[in-house]
Coordinates of C-alpha atoms in Angstrom, one line a residue:
X1 CA 139.0 46.7 34.2
X2 CA 139.8 46.9 38.0
X3 CA 136.9 47.7 40.4
X4 CA 136.7 51.2 41.8
X5 CA 135.1 52.8 43.9
X6 CA 134.5 56.5 44.2
X7 CA 134.0 59.2 46.6
X8 CA 129.9 60.8 46.2
X9 CA 131.5 64.2 44.3
X10 CA 130.1 67.9 45.2
X11 CA 129.1 69.7 42.0
X12 CA 129.5 73.3 42.5
X13 CA 128.7 75.5 39.2
X14 CA 130.5 78.5 40.3
X15 CA 126.8 81.0 39.4
X16 CA 124.3 78.6 40.8
X17 CA 126.0 76.1 43.1
X18 CA 123.1 72.9 44.3
X19 CA 120.4 73.2 43.2
X20 CA 117.6 73.8 45.1
X21 CA 114.2 73.4 44.3
X22 CA 114.5 70.0 43.3
X23 CA 110.5 68.4 43.7
X24 CA 110.5 66.7 47.8
X25 CA 111.2 63.4 47.9
X26 CA 107.7 61.8 49.5
X27 CA 109.2 58.5 49.0
X28 CA 107.8 56.3 50.9
X29 CA 110.4 53.2 52.4
X30 CA 108.5 50.2 53.1
X31 CA 109.3 47.6 55.3
X32 CA 111.3 47.2 57.5
X33 CA 111.3 48.3 61.4
X34 CA 111.4 49.2 65.3
X35 CA 114.0 48.4 67.5
X36 CA 113.2 45.3 67.7
X37 CA 116.8 44.7 68.6
X38 CA 115.3 44.2 72.8
X39 CA 111.9 43.9 72.1
X40 CA 112.2 39.4 71.5
X41 CA 114.3 39.3 74.8
X42 CA 111.7 41.5 76.7
X43 CA 108.3 40.1 78.7
X44 CA 105.0 41.2 78.3
X45 CA 102.4 41.5 81.2
X46 CA 101.3 38.8 81.9
X47 CA 103.0 37.4 84.4
X48 CA 102.5 38.0 88.4
X49 CA 103.6 41.4 89.7
X50 CA 105.6 40.1 92.2
X51 CA 107.0 38.1 89.8
X52 CA 110.9 39.7 88.6
X53 CA 111.0 41.2 85.0
X54 CA 113.8 40.2 82.8
X55 CA 116.3 43.2 82.1
X56 CA 116.0 44.6 78.5
X57 CA 117.9 47.0 77.0
X58 CA 117.5 50.8 78.3
X59 CA 116.7 53.2 75.0
X60 CA 119.5 55.3 75.7
X61 CA 122.0 52.0 75.4
X62 CA 119.9 50.9 72.2
X63 CA 120.7 53.9 71.2
X64 CA 124.4 53.7 71.3
X65 CA 124.8 51.1 69.5
X66 CA 122.8 51.8 66.7
X67 CA 125.1 55.0 66.6
X68 CA 128.3 53.1 67.0
X69 CA 127.0 50.3 64.0
X70 CA 126.5 53.9 62.0
X71 CA 129.7 55.1 62.5
X72 CA 131.0 51.9 61.4
X73 CA 129.3 52.2 58.3
X74 CA 129.4 53.5 54.1
X75 CA 126.4 54.0 51.8
X76 CA 127.4 53.6 48.0
X77 CA 125.4 53.9 45.6
X78 CA 125.4 51.0 42.6
X79 CA 125.0 50.5 39.5
X80 CA 121.8 48.6 38.5
X81 CA 123.1 45.4 36.9
X82 CA 125.6 45.1 40.1
X83 CA 126.6 41.7 41.0
X84 CA 125.6 40.9 44.7
X85 CA 129.4 38.4 45.3
X86 CA 131.6 40.8 43.4
X87 CA 131.1 43.9 44.9
X88 CA 130.6 41.8 48.3
X89 CA 134.4 40.5 47.2
X90 CA 135.7 44.1 46.7
X91 CA 134.5 45.8 49.7
X92 CA 136.1 42.6 51.7
X93 CA 139.5 44.3 50.3
X94 CA 139.6 47.0 53.4
X95 CA 137.6 44.9 56.1
X96 CA 135.6 42.5 56.9
X97 CA 132.2 42.8 56.8
X98 CA 129.9 41.9 59.0
X99 CA 126.2 43.8 57.6
X100 CA 125.9 44.3 53.7
X101 CA 121.8 44.8 52.4
X102 CA 120.5 46.1 49.2
X103 CA 117.9 48.6 48.5
X104 CA 116.7 50.3 45.7
X105 CA 115.9 54.3 46.3
X106 CA 116.1 56.5 43.2
X107 CA 118.4 54.4 41.7
X108 CA 120.3 50.6 43.8
X109 CA 122.0 51.8 46.8
X110 CA 123.7 49.0 49.5
X111 CA 124.8 49.1 53.6
X112 CA 127.3 48.2 54.1
X113 CA 128.8 47.7 58.4
X114 CA 132.5 46.8 59.2
X115 CA 133.4 44.6 61.5
X116 CA 135.3 47.6 62.7
X117 CA 136.7 50.9 61.9
X118 CA 140.3 50.7 60.3
X119 CA 137.4 49.2 57.7
X120 CA 136.1 52.6 56.4
X121 CA 138.8 54.7 57.0
X122 CA 141.0 52.0 54.6
X123 CA 138.1 52.2 52.4
X124 CA 137.8 56.0 52.8
X125 CA 141.7 56.6 51.6
X126 CA 141.2 53.5 49.0
X127 CA 138.5 55.9 47.3
X128 CA 139.3 58.4 45.2
X129 CA 138.0 62.1 44.5
X130 CA 136.5 62.8 40.4
X131 CA 138.1 64.7 38.0
X132 CA 136.0 66.2 36.3
X133 CA 137.4 69.8 34.1
X134 CA 133.4 72.0 33.8
X135 CA 132.7 72.2 37.7
X136 CA 134.2 73.6 40.6
X137 CA 135.0 70.3 43.4
X138 CA 135.0 70.7 47.2
X139 CA 137.6 67.7 47.7
X140 CA 135.1 66.3 50.7
X141 CA 134.8 62.8 51.7
X142 CA 131.5 62.0 52.5
X143 CA 130.3 58.4 53.3
X144 CA 128.4 58.0 50.5
X145 CA 130.4 56.5 48.0
X146 CA 129.3 55.5 44.1
X147 CA 131.1 52.8 42.3
X148 CA 132.6 52.9 38.8
X149 CA 134.2 50.3 36.4
X150 CA 133.0 46.8 37.7
X151 CA 134.3 45.2 35.2
X152 CA 132.2 42.2 33.2
X153 CA 129.0 41.5 34.2
X154 CA 128.7 37.7 34.7
X155 CA 124.8 36.3 34.0
X156 CA 125.8 33.0 35.8
X157 CA 126.3 35.3 39.0
X158 CA 122.9 36.9 41.8
X159 CA 122.5 40.2 40.7
X160 CA 122.1 42.8 43.5
X161 CA 119.0 43.9 42.8
X162 CA 117.1 40.8 43.3
X163 CA 118.2 40.8 46.5
X164 CA 117.1 44.4 47.5
X165 CA 114.7 44.7 50.6
X166 CA 111.2 45.9 50.3
X167 CA 111.3 49.3 52.0
X168 CA 107.6 50.3 51.5
X169 CA 104.6 49.0 53.3
X170 CA 102.5 46.6 50.8
X171 CA 99.0 48.6 50.1
X172 CA 96.5 49.0 52.0
X173 CA 94.2 45.8 49.7
X174 CA 97.1 43.2 49.7
X175 CA 96.7 44.7 53.6
X176 CA 93.3 43.0 53.9
X177 CA 93.4 39.9 51.5
X178 CA 96.7 39.0 53.9
X179 CA 95.1 39.7 57.1
X180 CA 91.5 37.4 56.1
X181 CA 93.0 34.9 55.7
X182 CA 94.5 34.6 59.5
X183 CA 92.5 32.6 61.7
X184 CA 92.0 34.8 63.9
X185 CA 91.2 38.6 64.9
X186 CA 94.8 38.3 67.2
X187 CA 97.0 36.7 64.6
X188 CA 94.9 40.2 62.4
X189 CA 96.4 42.3 64.4
X190 CA 99.9 40.5 65.4
X191 CA 100.3 40.4 61.0
X192 CA 99.5 44.4 60.6
X193 CA 102.7 45.2 63.3
X194 CA 104.9 42.8 61.0
X195 CA 103.6 43.9 57.8
X196 CA 104.0 48.3 58.8
X197 CA 106.6 47.9 61.3
X198 CA 110.4 49.3 60.9
X199 CA 112.6 46.5 59.7
X200 CA 116.6 46.7 61.5
X201 CA 117.9 46.8 58.2
X202 CA 115.3 50.2 57.4
X203 CA 116.9 51.4 61.0
X204 CA 120.7 51.2 60.5
X205 CA 119.9 53.4 57.5
X206 CA 117.9 55.8 59.5
X207 CA 121.3 55.9 61.9
X208 CA 123.6 55.8 58.8
X209 CA 122.1 58.6 57.5
X210 CA 122.2 60.9 60.5
X211 CA 125.5 60.0 60.9
X212 CA 126.5 61.6 57.3
X213 CA 124.4 63.9 58.7
X214 CA 127.0 64.6 61.7
X215 CA 130.1 64.6 59.4
X216 CA 129.1 67.6 58.1
X217 CA 127.4 69.2 60.0
X218 CA 130.6 68.0 62.9
X219 CA 132.9 71.0 60.8
X220 CA 131.3 73.1 62.8
X221 CA 130.5 71.5 66.2
X222 CA 133.5 68.3 66.3
X223 CA 132.2 67.0 69.3
X224 CA 128.0 66.8 68.0
X225 CA 125.6 64.3 68.0
X226 CA 122.6 63.7 65.4
X227 CA 120.8 61.1 67.3
X228 CA 117.2 59.8 65.1
X229 CA 113.9 60.8 67.2
X230 CA 110.3 60.3 67.6
X231 CA 108.6 57.7 64.6
X232 CA 112.3 56.6 64.1
X233 CA 113.2 55.2 67.1
X234 CA 110.4 55.1 69.4
X235 CA 108.9 51.6 68.3
X236 CA 105.7 52.7 66.7
X237 CA 107.4 54.3 63.3
X238 CA 105.3 52.9 60.5
X239 CA 108.1 52.0 57.1
X240 CA 108.2 55.4 55.7
X241 CA 107.4 58.1 58.3
X242 CA 109.9 61.2 57.8
X243 CA 113.3 60.6 60.3
X244 CA 112.8 63.3 62.6
X245 CA 116.7 64.0 63.6
X246 CA 118.3 66.2 66.9
X247 CA 121.7 67.9 67.3
X248 CA 122.7 67.6 70.4
X249 CA 125.4 69.6 71.5
X250 CA 124.9 68.5 74.9
X251 CA 127.3 65.7 74.8
X252 CA 131.1 68.3 74.3
X253 CA 133.7 67.8 76.9
X254 CA 133.8 70.2 79.6
X255 CA 130.9 71.6 78.8
X256 CA 130.0 70.5 82.8
X257 CA 132.3 70.9 84.4
X258 CA 133.2 73.7 87.2
X259 CA 135.6 75.9 87.4
X260 CA 138.4 76.6 89.1
X261 CA 139.6 73.2 87.4
X262 CA 143.1 73.5 85.0
X263 CA 142.6 77.1 85.3
X264 CA 142.0 77.7 82.1
X265 CA 138.6 78.3 80.0
X266 CA 137.9 78.5 76.4
X267 CA 137.0 81.8 74.6
X268 CA 133.8 81.6 72.9
X269 CA 130.7 83.2 71.9
X270 CA 128.1 84.0 70.4
X271 CA 127.2 87.1 68.1
X272 CA 124.0 88.9 68.0
X273 CA 122.1 86.1 70.1
X274 CA 119.8 87.7 72.3
X275 CA 118.2 84.1 73.3
X276 CA 118.9 80.7 73.5
X277 CA 116.2 81.1 70.8
X278 CA 118.3 83.3 68.1
X279 CA 121.1 80.7 69.8
X280 CA 119.4 78.0 67.5
X281 CA 117.9 79.5 64.7
X282 CA 122.0 81.0 64.4
X283 CA 122.5 77.2 64.0
X284 CA 120.2 75.5 61.8
X285 CA 120.9 78.6 59.4
X286 CA 124.3 77.8 58.9
X287 CA 124.5 73.6 59.0
X288 CA 121.2 74.3 56.8
X289 CA 123.3 76.3 54.2
X290 CA 125.8 73.8 54.7
X291 CA 124.0 71.2 54.2
X292 CA 122.4 72.5 50.9
X293 CA 125.8 73.1 49.3
X294 CA 127.5 70.5 50.3
X295 CA 124.9 67.6 51.7
X296 CA 125.0 64.8 49.6
X297 CA 121.9 63.7 48.1
X298 CA 120.4 66.7 50.3
X299 CA 117.9 68.4 48.2
X300 CA 114.6 70.9 48.5
X301 CA 116.7 73.2 51.6
X302 CA 114.2 74.7 53.3
X303 CA 115.3 76.4 56.5
X304 CA 112.4 77.0 59.0
X305 CA 113.3 78.7 61.6
X306 CA 110.2 80.5 63.3
X307 CA 108.3 77.5 64.0
X308 CA 108.0 76.9 67.9
X309 CA 110.3 74.6 66.8
X310 CA 113.0 76.0 64.7
X311 CA 114.2 73.1 62.2
X312 CA 115.8 72.5 58.8
X313 CA 114.0 71.1 56.6
X314 CA 115.4 68.3 53.5
X315 CA 114.7 65.0 51.3
X316 CA 117.5 63.1 51.4
X317 CA 117.7 61.4 47.9
X318 CA 119.6 58.4 48.1
X319 CA 118.0 56.6 51.6
X320 CA 114.3 58.0 50.2
X321 CA 113.9 59.7 53.7
X322 CA 111.9 63.1 54.3
X323 CA 114.3 64.7 57.0
X324 CA 113.7 67.9 59.9
X325 CA 116.5 68.6 61.7
X326 CA 116.6 70.4 65.2
X327 CA 117.8 71.6 68.0
X328 CA 118.1 72.1 71.5
X329 CA 114.6 70.1 71.4
X330 CA 115.5 67.8 74.6
X331 CA 111.8 67.3 75.5
X332 CA 111.1 66.0 72.3
X333 CA 113.7 62.8 72.8
X334 CA 112.8 62.2 76.7
X335 CA 109.4 61.7 74.9
X336 CA 110.6 59.4 71.6
X337 CA 111.6 57.7 74.8
X338 CA 108.8 57.2 77.2
X339 CA 107.0 55.3 74.5
X340 CA 110.0 53.7 74.2
X341 CA 108.9 52.2 77.3
X342 CA 105.6 52.2 77.4
X343 CA 106.7 49.6 74.1
X344 CA 109.0 47.5 75.7
X345 CA 106.9 46.8 78.6
X346 CA 104.0 45.3 77.1
X347 CA 104.5 43.8 73.1
X348 CA 100.3 44.6 73.3
X349 CA 101.4 48.0 72.8
X350 CA 103.1 47.8 70.3
X351 CA 100.6 46.0 68.6
X352 CA 97.2 47.9 69.8
X353 CA 98.7 51.9 68.6
X354 CA 100.0 49.6 65.0
X355 CA 95.9 49.2 64.4
X356 CA 94.8 51.7 65.6
X357 CA 96.7 54.2 63.7
X358 CA 96.6 52.0 60.5
X359 CA 92.7 51.8 61.5
X360 CA 92.3 55.7 61.5
X361 CA 94.7 56.5 58.6
X362 CA 91.6 54.0 56.4
X363 CA 89.3 56.5 57.7
X364 CA 90.7 59.2 56.7
X365 CA 90.6 60.6 60.0
X366 CA 94.8 61.4 60.5
X367 CA 96.4 63.1 57.6
X368 CA 100.2 62.7 56.8
X369 CA 99.4 67.0 55.4
X370 CA 98.9 69.4 58.4
X371 CA 95.8 70.7 59.7
X372 CA 93.0 69.5 61.2
X373 CA 92.9 65.5 62.1
X374 CA 94.5 63.5 64.8
X375 CA 97.7 63.3 65.2
X376 CA 99.6 59.2 65.3
X377 CA 101.2 61.8 68.2
X378 CA 97.7 62.1 69.6
X379 CA 95.8 58.4 69.0
X380 CA 99.7 56.5 71.0
X381 CA 98.9 58.8 73.7
X382 CA 95.3 58.0 73.6
X383 CA 96.0 54.1 73.2
X384 CA 98.3 54.7 76.3
X385 CA 96.3 56.6 78.4
X386 CA 93.4 53.8 77.6
X387 CA 95.6 50.5 79.0
X388 CA 96.9 52.5 81.6
X389 CA 92.5 52.6 82.5
X390 CA 92.3 49.2 83.0
X391 CA 90.8 47.5 86.1
X392 CA 93.9 46.1 85.6
X393 CA 96.1 48.4 84.4
X394 CA 98.7 47.2 81.9
X395 CA 101.3 49.8 81.5
X396 CA 101.9 51.9 85.2
X397 CA 100.8 56.1 85.0
X398 CA 104.5 58.1 84.1
X399 CA 104.1 59.3 87.9
X400 CA 103.8 55.8 88.9
X401 CA 107.4 55.8 86.5
X402 CA 108.3 59.1 88.3
X403 CA 108.5 57.1 91.4
X404 CA 110.8 54.2 90.3
X405 CA 113.5 56.7 88.9
X406 CA 116.5 56.4 90.0
X407 CA 119.1 59.2 91.0
X408 CA 120.4 59.5 87.8
X409 CA 117.0 59.6 85.8
X410 CA 116.5 62.9 87.2
X411 CA 115.7 65.0 84.4
X412 CA 114.7 68.5 84.2
X413 CA 114.3 70.4 80.8
X414 CA 113.4 74.3 80.5
X415 CA 111.5 74.0 83.9
X416 CA 109.4 70.9 83.0
X417 CA 110.0 67.9 85.3
X418 CA 110.8 65.0 82.5
X419 CA 112.2 62.4 85.4
X420 CA 111.0 58.7 84.9
X421 CA 113.0 54.4 84.9
X422 CA 114.8 53.9 82.6
X423 CA 115.4 50.7 83.7
X424 CA 113.1 48.5 83.0
X425 CA 113.2 45.4 85.8
X426 CA 112.3 47.9 88.6
X427 CA 108.7 47.5 87.1
X428 CA 106.8 45.9 88.5
X429 CA 103.6 44.7 87.2
X430 CA 100.2 43.3 87.7
X431 CA 98.5 40.7 85.6
X432 CA 96.1 41.0 83.1
X433 CA 95.2 38.4 81.1
X434 CA 93.0 40.5 77.9
X435 CA 94.4 39.6 74.5
X436 CA 94.7 41.9 71.7
X437 CA 91.6 41.1 69.8
X438 CA 89.7 41.8 73.4
X439 CA 91.3 45.4 73.7
X440 CA 90.7 46.5 70.5
X441 CA 87.0 45.8 71.2
X442 CA 87.4 47.6 74.7
X443 CA 88.5 50.6 73.1
X444 CA 86.1 51.2 70.6
X445 CA 84.0 51.1 73.3
X446 CA 85.4 53.6 75.6
X447 CA 86.4 56.1 73.2
X448 CA 83.0 55.7 72.1
X449 CA 81.4 56.4 74.8
X450 CA 84.3 58.5 76.2
X451 CA 83.2 62.2 77.6
X452 CA 85.5 64.3 75.1
X453 CA 83.9 67.9 75.9
X454 CA 84.0 67.8 79.3
X455 CA 87.2 65.0 80.2
X456 CA 91.0 66.1 79.7
X457 CA 93.3 63.1 78.6
X458 CA 96.3 62.9 81.0
X459 CA 99.2 60.3 80.8
X460 CA 100.6 60.9 84.2
X461 CA 97.6 60.5 86.2
X462 CA 96.2 58.2 84.1
X463 CA 92.5 59.5 85.5
X464 CA 90.6 61.7 83.5
X465 CA 90.2 65.6 84.3
X466 CA 88.6 68.4 84.1
X467 CA 89.6 70.4 80.3
X468 CA 91.5 73.1 81.5
X469 CA 90.7 74.8 78.7
X470 CA 87.5 75.1 76.3
X471 CA 89.0 73.2 72.9
X472 CA 86.8 69.6 71.3
X473 CA 89.8 67.4 71.9
X474 CA 92.3 67.9 75.2
X475 CA 95.5 65.3 75.3
X476 CA 97.6 66.9 77.6
X477 CA 101.5 67.0 77.0
X478 CA 103.1 64.3 79.5
X479 CA 105.9 67.2 79.9
X480 CA 105.0 70.3 79.3
X481 CA 101.3 70.4 81.3
X482 CA 100.1 74.0 79.9
X483 CA 100.3 72.0 76.8
X484 CA 97.2 70.1 75.0
X485 CA 99.2 67.6 72.1
X486 CA 95.7 67.7 70.4
X487 CA 94.6 71.7 69.9
X488 CA 94.7 71.6 66.2
X489 CA 91.5 69.1 66.1
X490 CA 87.7 70.8 65.3
X491 CA 85.0 69.7 66.5
X492 CA 84.0 67.5 63.1
X493 CA 86.7 65.9 63.4
X494 CA 86.6 64.2 66.6
X495 CA 83.5 63.9 65.5
X496 CA 84.3 61.5 63.1
X497 CA 86.1 59.6 65.9
X498 CA 83.6 59.2 68.4
X499 CA 81.5 58.3 64.8
X500 CA 84.0 55.3 63.7
X501 CA 84.7 54.2 67.3
X502 CA 80.8 53.0 68.0
X503 CA 80.6 51.7 64.6
X504 CA 84.0 49.4 65.3
X505 CA 82.1 48.3 68.2
X506 CA 79.5 47.5 67.4
X507 CA 80.8 45.3 63.4
X508 CA 83.3 43.5 65.9
X509 CA 80.3 42.2 68.3
X510 CA 79.1 40.7 65.3
X511 CA 79.3 37.0 64.5
X512 CA 80.2 37.5 61.1
X513 CA 82.1 39.4 61.3
X514 CA 84.4 37.4 64.7
X515 CA 85.2 34.0 63.0
X516 CA 86.6 33.6 59.3
X517 CA 84.9 31.3 57.0
X518 CA 85.7 29.0 54.3
X519 CA 87.5 30.5 51.2
X520 CA 85.0 31.1 48.0
X521 CA 84.6 28.9 45.1
X522 CA 87.9 31.2 43.0
X523 CA 90.2 31.0 46.3
X524 CA 89.7 34.4 47.4
X525 CA 89.5 35.5 51.6
X526 CA 86.8 35.9 53.5
X527 CA 87.2 40.0 54.3
X528 CA 85.6 39.3 58.2
X529 CA 87.0 41.2 61.7
X530 CA 90.6 44.0 61.0
X531 CA 90.1 43.6 57.6
X532 CA 86.6 44.2 57.8
X533 CA 87.3 47.6 59.8
X534 CA 89.9 48.7 58.0
X535 CA 88.1 48.5 54.4
X536 CA 88.8 52.1 53.1
X537 CA 86.2 51.7 50.6
X538 CA 83.5 51.7 53.1
X539 CA 84.6 55.9 54.9
X540 CA 82.2 57.6 52.5
X541 CA 79.3 57.5 53.9
X542 CA 80.6 58.6 58.2
X543 CA 79.8 61.8 58.9
X544 CA 80.1 64.2 61.6
X545 CA 77.7 63.4 64.0
X546 CA 77.2 64.7 68.3
X547 CA 74.8 62.3 69.0
X548 CA 76.0 58.8 70.7
X549 CA 74.5 56.1 68.7
X550 CA 74.6 52.6 70.0
X551 CA 72.6 50.8 66.8
X552 CA 74.1 49.8 63.2
X553 CA 72.5 53.2 61.8
X554 CA 74.3 54.6 59.0
X555 CA 74.6 53.2 55.2
X556 CA 78.2 51.7 55.5
X557 CA 77.4 49.6 58.7
X558 CA 74.2 47.8 56.8
X559 CA 76.1 47.4 53.5
X560 CA 79.4 46.6 54.8
X561 CA 76.9 43.4 57.9
X562 CA 74.9 42.5 55.0
X563 CA 77.8 41.6 51.9
X564 CA 79.5 39.6 55.6
X565 CA 76.3 38.0 55.8
X566 CA 76.0 37.1 51.7
X567 CA 79.8 36.1 51.2
X568 CA 79.4 33.8 54.4
X569 CA 76.1 31.9 53.2
X570 CA 78.5 31.3 49.5
X571 CA 80.6 30.1 51.0
X572 CA 78.4 27.8 53.8

């Protein structure tokens, strides 16, 4: 039987519409990301201050490349026993394939990127809309398609399922074993980053989901763009992180043209809108309803319009992503660009952020559930501040990046100065040769003794400032400077963070923890270094404390140290 591909049908029972109450998809897409696109070409800051920096791609250059890739891509649902070779051969009929990979999420899927947009157009032209008599069908040609009638399976051909990309992070116990086999703490930190960061394939899938959503929003706003922001693109995203998206209408042609121009102006209006916020709420309400009713694979749609930043939340089952769509959220886009820039300046920035975040999650300092915990963004800012405070700074302050900015970099959003340089070649750095191990030890020491009760963290100035409000932890928002990004954190959670920093700092100073030992008789790895720091079973004894103690006073540290000594003796 001949192979065929069909457009993923939009099923709308006349009485109900799409199912709205399916469970939220919390599937975590595993291993593979970060914008490795430019990172491999970028130098670290270990060179001389006067040495020229090798040119790296700017944030928006990388974004444009990814968006263009997504526009030439389709997402295809495949049969469980599909032949890898047969599917590629069939899809090649419509054009040359540039990138192809498969993954599993509520079924088997393949992402196909064609060399040109003509390949996508040809494929959609050849696809059919299924005829189902008992359903009301909407003939909408999405780039989410399904294979049907692939003919006889040939067991001698490799199955597509055998080549699936691993899209979930490895379990913490497996990570600990992997780290224990490394030969230095520096190698452990690098290995952790490699295991947790997003892969190229995962990043491509995120941009493709944004592009699919743009196809839906484009029915109302033909020249709109849907851009990913936050962890998906700032370089610090862990596999399985949510997909934050921004509906961007700024690129609509004619928006910035000043009258008189051609003498013609468009007639348009936003009815019953008293403010820009009301406009944003109305736009998201309409798009949210459209996603709910007509978005292939979009389930559990929630319109959270009264939040500080209105959003539409839903699960995209074909990718497994939990998605948040916002509009008019330009400051968040600038924050994303800033973190990307810091990550590109020096490779040690990303390594340290991934390590601290993993350590924090293992000990319950951060959580995916909203509450009084320290957020990943707050932790990232704390790492950046620490790196600015080194005796030889590893990264510059935000004010310094603003001073280096050119005219094209000028950005003022809602009265907030969001200007900073986008050309990395303009940034000159001093020589700092500290290792990742040294930086991790110093990070814990730095915050074990930080005067949180009196001082605020400020990466714009790169120095502590007096707290402007009564709050256990005050971290100034880099752009909206009147805001405290850690306002939710309570005293108990901050005390736990400080206590864990004290004990982790002390533990890394012990000889039993600083170097690997030989394997035991059963060839099991010796838990040491970073692996010992993230043992989740050792967390229970940590409680909030207000007094700063330098000695190993908790049962957690005592038992862990005894365990390390015992293992060392047995292996010797």
